[in-house]
Amino acid sequence: MSAFQDSSQGQGMPRLALIADRYNPFYILGHWSDGRFWVVALLAPAVILLALIVLYPLFYGLSLSVHEMRLTRPDLGTGFVGPKHFVAMLSDDVFWLAVRNTFLWVGIACVLEVGLGMISALALNRALPGLKVIAVLVLLPWFLPKVVAGNMWALMLDPRLGVLNDILVHLGILAQYKAWFSDPATAFGTAVVIEAWCGFPFFTLLFMAGLKGIPNELYEAASIDGATPMQRFRFVTLPMLRNVMLVAVILRVISLVNSPDLLLILTQGGPGHSTLVLSLYAFETAYRGFDFGYGSALAVVMLGILMLFTFLYVRASSVGRQA
Amino acid sequence: MIVGSARERRLWNVATYAIAGFFGLTALGPIVWLVLTSLKTEADIVTAQGVVYWPSTLTLANYRELWDQTDFPTLFRNSLSATTLTVVICLVVGTLAAYALSREAFRGRQPLLMGLLAIRMFPAVMQIIPLFIIMKAIGLLDTKLGLALAYASFLLPMFIWLMKGFFDDLPGELEEAARIDGCSRLGAMWRIALPVARNGILATTVLIAISAWNEFLFALMLTTGADTRTWPVGLQLMIGDFQLPWGLLAAGGVISIIPVVVLFAFVQGSMVRGLTEGATKG
């Protein structure tokens, strides 16, 4: 190796290499990269691409929400209609039902997930043999495709063949197999639990990372002061996890409000709109109804709700921290 | 966290294992059941009475039938190319941008970073409708490139944000040393920063690949033909239109999550670090 290097740097070689370099595209690019446009060149592809696939569609979507566009009714044209769609929402019973369902859906799922995530993280964070493996396995539901997760649960809850029905009957909890998704009384609750199953590992992941950052001295000091385990959790763990919780809840609420995937697979909003959330209503309006104007208007309302939520939640959390 | 007498500690340990066991079972149980179902004969799945827990015969018939007699291989290949395209776009475009955002100081850096985060907030439907219209107009609708570009609309910002975090973790001194030794800026990035950051690049790439592989909503709206349809859409349509038997459905599910599980196992350490870092730094 060293002999090779020596020979290549022998007499006369550097000059030859220099001449060759001048025609080497990497040399030219490298020389150019020391100039003024380096940062521009690094960022330009991303900025241009995002302008084309995010910003332009975003403004297009905003403008669609005040235009008529129904692919099934070309006779209506694509003219400007002002706030027509938003006014129509006010008297749209399905819309209000979807708003109510969205709040319930996001609220219940989030509470379940934070709870499950916290309990699992507290347990899995302890330095005991075997827990590391479980901590990795617990993350799997989060990476599972919704199409597989949804249908897997549909199979387990099937009114004729479902294994969960069978187990519940054997345990004496159920008298007979139940059609979980055909009964408006149970469809919503069942779907929320499945969503929480898919989502809780996200909180486990973030809470575990947060727990690792809490210095042990805090717990020792609390113990010396005679704090019970419950008090240590209440006065050391929870306050120290506040930042992580803030970020995790915001990210999760955004994705819960925005993605109708699981409900689209499990219930399509039924029975009788009992599991219809806003994102699903907007998607179905566009996908099945081809009413792009009204669908976009619904999406704009969702965006508004999310921006309001993020603003209020961040403010409430930072006010709480100062107190 | 736990301090106290030996007896108390033992109690806590038992409780810890009980909770960990519960969560392990909850997370894995359904997946195990899916695998078991995929290996059962039709007679063991659709039974006259009661559920058959352990199959009387283990068989690969479901996998064979799915692969030979349905569109599944095509769906699988379509997903593979859409995912690959998405990864290439994000990897090339995103790595450069993330490097600039991590290493260089310039006007507009902070708004750009905030903008990348805000993109997360846009409802999928708000992107899907305009993308449908635009792509239809320029002939990208129902193409793999169109789908990959649609995926990049939410995966590229995520890629840049995560990758910037990985670059931030690396000391800039290595590149400075290379610069002093006469390396160009491009050389310092290509020969020093990228090789050193390869674990982060790999983890971020895998995360993007899994997300693109799993995606359902955009694919449902933006693909219509059998030549571009991805496996989540195809599988869901087979269930709806043809009353796909449970055994085949389970086999399809298992085949589709194998790449996810393998990739996840491969880089889970770095991936977890990348995902949690942003949130825990505060």
PDB file of N, CA and C in Angstrom, chain A residues 242 312-323:
ATOM      1  N   ARG A 242     -42.219  16.359  30.560  1.00  0.00           N
ATOM      2  CA  ARG A 242     -43.167  17.311  29.991  1.00  0.00           C
ATOM      3  C   ARG A 242     -42.854  17.672  28.533  1.00  0.00           C
ATOM      4  N   LEU A 312     -52.942  26.460  20.809  1.00  0.00           N
ATOM      5  CA  LEU A 312     -53.461  26.467  22.181  1.00  0.00           C
ATOM      6  C   LEU A 312     -52.676  25.510  23.074  1.00  0.00           C
ATOM      7  N   TYR A 313     -52.333  24.342  22.527  1.00  0.00           N
ATOM      8  CA  TYR A 313     -51.662  23.322  23.324  1.00  0.00           C
ATOM      9  C   TYR A 313     -50.256  23.772  23.713  1.00  0.00           C
ATOM     10  N   VAL A 314     -49.548  24.350  22.743  1.00  0.00           N
ATOM     11  CA  VAL A 314     -48.189  24.822  23.045  1.00  0.00           C
ATOM     12  C   VAL A 314     -48.257  25.941  24.077  1.00  0.00           C
ATOM     13  N   ARG A 315     -49.249  26.836  23.917  1.00  0.00           N
ATOM     14  CA  ARG A 315     -49.365  27.940  24.857  1.00  0.00           C
ATOM     15  C   ARG A 315     -49.725  27.431  26.248  1.00  0.00           C
ATOM     16  N   ALA A 316     -50.698  26.530  26.328  1.00  0.00           N
ATOM     17  CA  ALA A 316     -51.102  25.992  27.625  1.00  0.00           C
ATOM     18  C   ALA A 316     -49.910  25.315  28.304  1.00  0.00           C
ATOM     19  N   SER A 317     -49.118  24.570  27.544  1.00  0.00           N
ATOM     20  CA  SER A 317     -47.984  23.867  28.134  1.00  0.00           C
ATOM     21  C   SER A 317     -46.930  24.830  28.632  1.00  0.00           C
ATOM     22  N   SER A 318     -46.659  25.909  27.882  1.00  0.00           N
ATOM     23  CA  SER A 318     -45.599  26.805  28.329  1.00  0.00           C
ATOM     24  C   SER A 318     -46.081  27.671  29.481  1.00  0.00           C
ATOM     25  N   VAL A 319     -47.380  27.965  29.539  1.00  0.00           N
ATOM     26  CA  VAL A 319     -47.925  28.679  30.698  1.00  0.00           C
ATOM     27  C   VAL A 319     -47.790  27.805  31.939  1.00  0.00           C
ATOM     28  N   GLY A 320     -48.126  26.514  31.779  1.00  0.00           N
ATOM     29  CA  GLY A 320     -48.032  25.584  32.892  1.00  0.00           C
ATOM     30  C   GLY A 320     -46.616  25.454  33.418  1.00  0.00           C
ATOM     31  N   ARG A 321     -45.638  25.576  32.496  1.00  0.00           N
ATOM     32  CA  ARG A 321     -44.259  25.399  32.906  1.00  0.00           C
ATOM     33  C   ARG A 321     -43.774  26.573  33.743  1.00  0.00           C
ATOM     34  N   GLN A 322     -44.258  27.773  33.385  1.00  0.00           N
ATOM     35  CA  GLN A 322     -43.799  28.946  34.132  1.00  0.00           C
ATOM     36  C   GLN A 322     -44.378  28.957  35.540  1.00  0.00           C
ATOM     37  N   ALA A 323     -45.576  28.410  35.708  1.00  0.00           N
ATOM     38  CA  ALA A 323     -46.230  28.452  37.013  1.00  0.00           C
ATOM     39  C   ALA A 323     -45.460  27.626  38.042  1.00  0.00           C
TER      40      ALA A 323
END
